[in-house]
Structures are given as structure tokens and as C-alpha cells.
Amino acid sequence: MSTTHFGFQTVDEAEKARRVRGVFDSVASKYDLMNDLMSMGLHRAWKAYTIAVSGVREGQRVLDIAGGTGDLARAFARRVGPTGTVVHTDINEAMLRTGRDRLLDEGLVLPTTICDAECLPFPANSFDVVSVAFGLRNMTHKERALAEMCRVLKPGGKLLVLEFSKVAKPLEKAYDWYSFSVLPRLGQWVAGDAASYRYLAESIRMHPGQQELKAMMKAAGFGHVDVHNLTAGVVALHVGIKC
């Protein structure tokens, strides 16, 4: 049986999917509050930058993968207007339901579907932009997911991968202390769940760094990939253009 990483642990691939689902089932109700606390509000600026770089225009079609509580889907919907389409997806039902309810509360009705990024239920060449924010690192077969994102993009379409990455070396020790000492305690205090936030910190360390992910995107079919380091590399935005 094939194995993979769940944080710092080595587990069966099927076991990882179950455990990741458990993490996000647990954190869904407090996800937005915890994002604000963990990043000191910076996640809002990172997402706003992603929207700006996307260049999304009125009438375009956007696929938001691992869309969770709907931050990017909402912003994209404002850009594409009534003639465009934003499809809001996630593999986790609790996260997707939370996001759908938030969007409905704001008067936004978007196509919403549970789907696995490694096997997207959409035809080839059907989206102008695909986005995935803070979701790629939880996927078991990242290469397969990136190839699927490339498949569903139109030629010349753009993939936006916003994800935690490798922080600049002078900040490594402070970042490790914050990740492994502060975050689990914050998770316990706010969400009653230290273990899930310990996993999130570990999953960041196991995720490919900036150059490795750039190479993976090129191997998946993206002809040009730019890397935008944000907040000293705490987060990176990878932008891939389909050939």
C-alpha cells in the first residue's frame, strides 16, 4: 500500500484523506476567526493581492478549488459580474457548507460542488482562471491535482496557487517558535483543538518550497510560472500560464 505524509507522520494514502477531512471538519466553524488570529489579518491582504494578480475580467469563468469559506469566490464573483461564472468547490463538505452559507447570507448564489482536485468533474479547456488558496499542501498527489487544474484551463488560462512556503532564513527560528508553540495553543484556546493546528504547522513544513513547486507546475503543463513571495516567503503566490 502506498504511503504519504500527514504532517510529520507517514501514513497510508487512504488514511491521509480521512485525517485531513477530520481536521477540516473540526476547524470549519472557527476557520475564518482562526485565519485572522494566526496571520494577524494578513491573509486578507494575501488574498486581495491574488485577486489583483489574477486579472479576472467581467464575463470570465473561474474555478475556485479548496474554496472553503468562500473568500476568493466572493471576490472573483464581484469581478466577473452577472455575465461570468465562479464555481466554488471543496473536497470537505463542512467547509463547503460554511462557505456556501456565508455567500448566501451576502446574496451571492454560486455553483457549489464537492469535488476532489485530483479528479475534477469539468471538461477540458473550460475555465479562464483556476485558483487554490491554502489547499494544495493538503492534497495527497499534488502532481495529479496540478495536471487536472491545467487540463480544465483554457489555453492561455491562469492558475493561481496561494500557499504557505519557505520563509526567509533570518526568520526561520522565530517562525518555527510561532508555528509550533503559539499556533497549537491558539487553536486550543479558540477552537478547542490543538492537534489540528499542530498538523497545519507540520503540513506547511512538508510542502514543496518555492522553486520545487514552480518545477512541479511546469511539469504539469504550465509554460510560464512566476513566483511572488509575500511577507518574506511566509506565503508565496505561484502564477502559471497554460501553454
Coordinates of C-alpha atoms in Angstrom, one line a residue:
M1 CA 0.0 0.0 0.0
S2 CA 1.3 3.5 -0.9
T3 CA 2.2 5.9 1.9
T4 CA 2.4 9.7 2.2
H5 CA 2.9 12.4 4.7
F6 CA 0.3 13.6 7.2
G7 CA 2.2 16.4 8.8
F8 CA 5.4 14.8 10.1
Q9 CA 3.8 11.3 10.2
T10 CA 4.0 8.7 7.5
V11 CA 0.6 7.2 6.8
D12 CA -1.3 5.2 4.2
E13 CA -2.7 7.4 1.4
A14 CA -6.3 6.5 2.2
E15 CA -5.6 7.3 5.9
K16 CA -4.3 10.8 5.0
A17 CA -7.6 11.6 3.2
R18 CA -9.6 10.6 6.2
R19 CA -7.4 12.5 8.6
V20 CA -7.3 15.7 6.6
R21 CA -11.1 15.5 6.4
G22 CA -11.2 15.2 10.2
V23 CA -9.0 18.3 10.6
F24 CA -11.2 20.5 8.5
D25 CA -14.5 19.1 9.9
S26 CA -13.1 20.1 13.3
V27 CA -11.9 23.6 12.3
A28 CA -14.7 24.7 9.8
S29 CA -16.8 26.7 12.3
K30 CA -13.8 28.7 13.6
Y31 CA -11.8 28.8 10.3
D32 CA -12.2 32.4 9.5
L33 CA -11.6 33.6 13.0
M34 CA -8.5 31.5 13.3
N35 CA -7.2 32.8 10.0
D36 CA -7.4 36.3 11.3
L37 CA -5.7 35.4 14.6
M38 CA -3.0 33.2 13.1
S39 CA -2.0 35.6 10.3
M40 CA -2.8 38.8 12.3
G41 CA -5.2 39.7 9.4
L42 CA -2.5 39.3 6.7
H43 CA -4.4 36.5 4.9
R44 CA -6.9 39.2 3.7
A45 CA -4.0 41.1 2.1
W46 CA -2.6 37.9 0.5
K47 CA -6.0 37.1 -1.0
A48 CA -6.5 40.6 -2.2
Y49 CA -3.1 40.5 -3.9
T50 CA -4.1 37.2 -5.5
I51 CA -7.3 38.7 -6.9
A52 CA -5.4 41.7 -8.3
V53 CA -2.8 39.5 -10.0
S54 CA -5.5 37.2 -11.5
G55 CA -6.5 39.9 -13.9
V56 CA -10.0 38.4 -13.9
R57 CA -12.4 40.4 -16.1
E58 CA -16.2 40.6 -16.5
G59 CA -17.8 37.6 -18.2
Q60 CA -14.9 35.1 -17.5
R61 CA -15.2 31.7 -15.9
V62 CA -13.3 31.0 -12.7
L63 CA -12.9 27.7 -10.8
D64 CA -12.0 28.1 -7.1
I65 CA -10.6 24.8 -5.7
A66 CA -10.5 24.2 -2.0
G67 CA -12.6 27.3 -1.8
G68 CA -13.7 26.6 1.8
T69 CA -15.4 29.5 3.4
G70 CA -15.6 31.5 0.1
D71 CA -13.2 34.5 0.5
L72 CA -11.8 34.1 -3.0
A73 CA -15.1 33.0 -4.6
R74 CA -16.8 36.1 -3.3
A75 CA -14.1 38.4 -4.7
F76 CA -14.0 36.7 -8.0
A77 CA -17.8 36.9 -8.3
R78 CA -17.6 40.7 -8.0
R79 CA -15.0 40.8 -10.8
V80 CA -16.8 38.6 -13.3
G81 CA -20.2 40.2 -12.8
P82 CA -23.5 38.8 -13.8
T83 CA -22.2 37.5 -17.2
G84 CA -19.4 35.5 -15.7
T85 CA -19.3 32.3 -13.6
V86 CA -17.4 31.4 -10.4
V87 CA -17.6 27.7 -9.4
H88 CA -17.0 27.3 -5.7
T89 CA -15.6 23.8 -4.8
D90 CA -14.0 21.9 -1.9
I91 CA -13.5 18.3 -1.0
N92 CA -14.7 18.9 2.5
E93 CA -18.4 19.1 3.0
A94 CA -18.3 21.0 6.3
M95 CA -16.0 23.7 4.9
L96 CA -18.1 24.0 1.7
R97 CA -21.3 24.3 3.6
T98 CA -19.9 27.0 5.8
G99 CA -18.7 28.9 2.7
R100 CA -22.0 28.4 0.8
D101 CA -24.0 29.7 3.8
R102 CA -21.8 32.8 4.1
L103 CA -22.1 33.6 0.4
L104 CA -25.9 33.1 0.5
D105 CA -26.1 35.4 3.5
E106 CA -24.5 38.1 1.4
G107 CA -26.9 37.4 -1.5
L108 CA -24.4 35.5 -3.7
V109 CA -25.6 32.3 -5.3
L110 CA -22.7 30.5 -6.9
P111 CA -22.5 27.0 -8.4
T112 CA -21.1 25.0 -5.5
T113 CA -19.9 21.4 -5.6
I114 CA -17.9 18.9 -3.6
C115 CA -15.0 17.6 -5.7
D116 CA -11.6 16.2 -5.5
A117 CA -8.9 18.3 -7.2
E118 CA -7.1 15.2 -8.3
C119 CA -10.2 14.2 -10.5
L120 CA -12.0 17.4 -11.4
P121 CA -15.6 16.8 -12.9
F122 CA -15.2 19.5 -15.5
P123 CA -14.4 19.4 -19.3
A124 CA -11.0 20.3 -20.6
N125 CA -10.4 24.0 -21.6
S126 CA -13.4 25.3 -19.7
F127 CA -12.1 28.0 -17.3
D128 CA -10.2 31.2 -17.8
V129 CA -8.8 31.1 -14.2
V130 CA -8.3 28.4 -11.6
S131 CA -7.4 29.3 -8.0
V132 CA -6.4 27.3 -5.0
A133 CA -5.6 29.1 -1.7
F134 CA -4.1 27.2 1.2
G135 CA -5.3 23.8 -0.1
L136 CA -2.6 22.3 -2.3
R137 CA -0.5 21.3 0.6
N138 CA -3.3 19.0 1.9
M139 CA -3.6 17.1 -1.4
T140 CA -2.1 13.6 -1.5
H141 CA -1.0 13.7 -5.1
K142 CA -0.1 17.3 -5.8
E143 CA 1.3 16.5 -9.3
R144 CA -2.0 14.9 -10.3
A145 CA -4.0 17.8 -8.9
L146 CA -1.8 20.4 -10.8
A147 CA -2.2 18.4 -14.0
E148 CA -6.0 18.4 -13.6
M149 CA -6.0 22.2 -13.0
C150 CA -4.0 22.6 -16.2
R151 CA -6.4 20.3 -18.1
V152 CA -9.6 22.4 -17.2
L153 CA -7.9 25.7 -18.0
K154 CA -8.3 27.2 -21.5
P155 CA -5.1 27.7 -23.5
G156 CA -3.5 30.9 -22.1
G157 CA -5.5 30.5 -18.9
K158 CA -4.0 31.2 -15.5
L159 CA -3.6 29.1 -12.4
L160 CA -3.1 30.9 -9.0
V161 CA -1.7 28.9 -6.2
L162 CA -1.6 30.8 -2.9
E163 CA 0.1 28.7 -0.3
F164 CA 2.4 28.8 2.8
S165 CA 6.0 28.4 1.6
K166 CA 9.6 28.6 2.8
V167 CA 10.3 31.7 4.9
A168 CA 13.5 33.7 4.6
K169 CA 16.3 32.2 6.6
P170 CA 16.8 35.0 9.1
L171 CA 13.1 34.4 10.2
E172 CA 13.2 30.6 10.4
K173 CA 13.8 30.3 14.2
A174 CA 11.1 32.8 15.1
Y175 CA 8.7 31.3 12.6
D176 CA 9.3 27.8 14.0
W177 CA 8.7 29.0 17.5
Y178 CA 5.4 30.7 16.5
S179 CA 4.2 27.7 14.4
F180 CA 4.9 25.0 17.0
S181 CA 4.5 26.8 20.3
V182 CA 1.9 29.6 19.7
L183 CA -0.4 28.1 17.0
P184 CA -1.4 24.9 18.8
R185 CA -2.1 26.9 22.0
L186 CA -4.2 29.4 20.0
G187 CA -6.1 26.5 18.3
Q188 CA -6.8 25.0 21.7
W189 CA -7.9 28.3 23.2
V190 CA -10.2 29.5 20.3
A191 CA -11.3 26.3 18.6
G192 CA -10.7 23.7 21.4
D193 CA -8.4 21.8 19.0
A194 CA -4.6 22.0 19.4
A195 CA -3.9 18.9 17.3
S196 CA -5.4 20.2 14.1
Y197 CA -3.3 23.3 14.3
R198 CA -0.2 21.3 15.0
Y199 CA -0.9 19.4 11.9
L200 CA -1.4 22.6 9.9
A201 CA 2.1 23.8 11.1
E202 CA 3.6 20.5 10.2
S203 CA 2.0 20.3 6.8
I204 CA 3.5 23.7 5.9
R205 CA 7.0 22.3 6.6
M206 CA 6.3 19.3 4.4
H207 CA 5.0 21.4 1.5
P208 CA 7.4 22.0 -1.5
G209 CA 9.3 25.2 -1.4
Q210 CA 9.0 28.0 -4.0
Q211 CA 11.4 26.6 -6.6
E212 CA 10.2 23.0 -6.2
L213 CA 6.6 23.9 -6.6
K214 CA 7.5 26.0 -9.7
A215 CA 9.1 23.0 -11.2
M216 CA 6.1 20.8 -10.4
M217 CA 3.8 23.3 -12.2
K218 CA 6.0 23.3 -15.3
A219 CA 6.0 19.5 -15.3
A220 CA 2.2 19.6 -15.1
G221 CA 1.9 21.6 -18.3
F222 CA 2.3 25.3 -17.4
G223 CA 4.6 27.0 -19.9
H224 CA 5.4 30.0 -17.7
V225 CA 5.4 30.2 -13.9
D226 CA 6.0 33.3 -11.8
V227 CA 6.6 33.2 -8.1
H228 CA 5.6 36.1 -5.8
N229 CA 7.0 35.9 -2.3
L230 CA 4.7 37.6 0.3
T231 CA 5.6 38.5 3.8
A232 CA 9.3 37.3 3.5
G233 CA 8.2 34.0 2.0
V234 CA 5.7 33.0 4.7
V235 CA 3.4 32.7 1.8
A236 CA 4.1 32.5 -2.0
L237 CA 1.8 33.1 -4.9
H238 CA 2.6 30.9 -7.9
V239 CA 1.1 32.0 -11.1
G240 CA 1.1 29.5 -14.0
I241 CA 0.1 30.2 -17.6
K242 CA -1.2 27.2 -19.6
C243 CA 0.5 26.8 -23.0

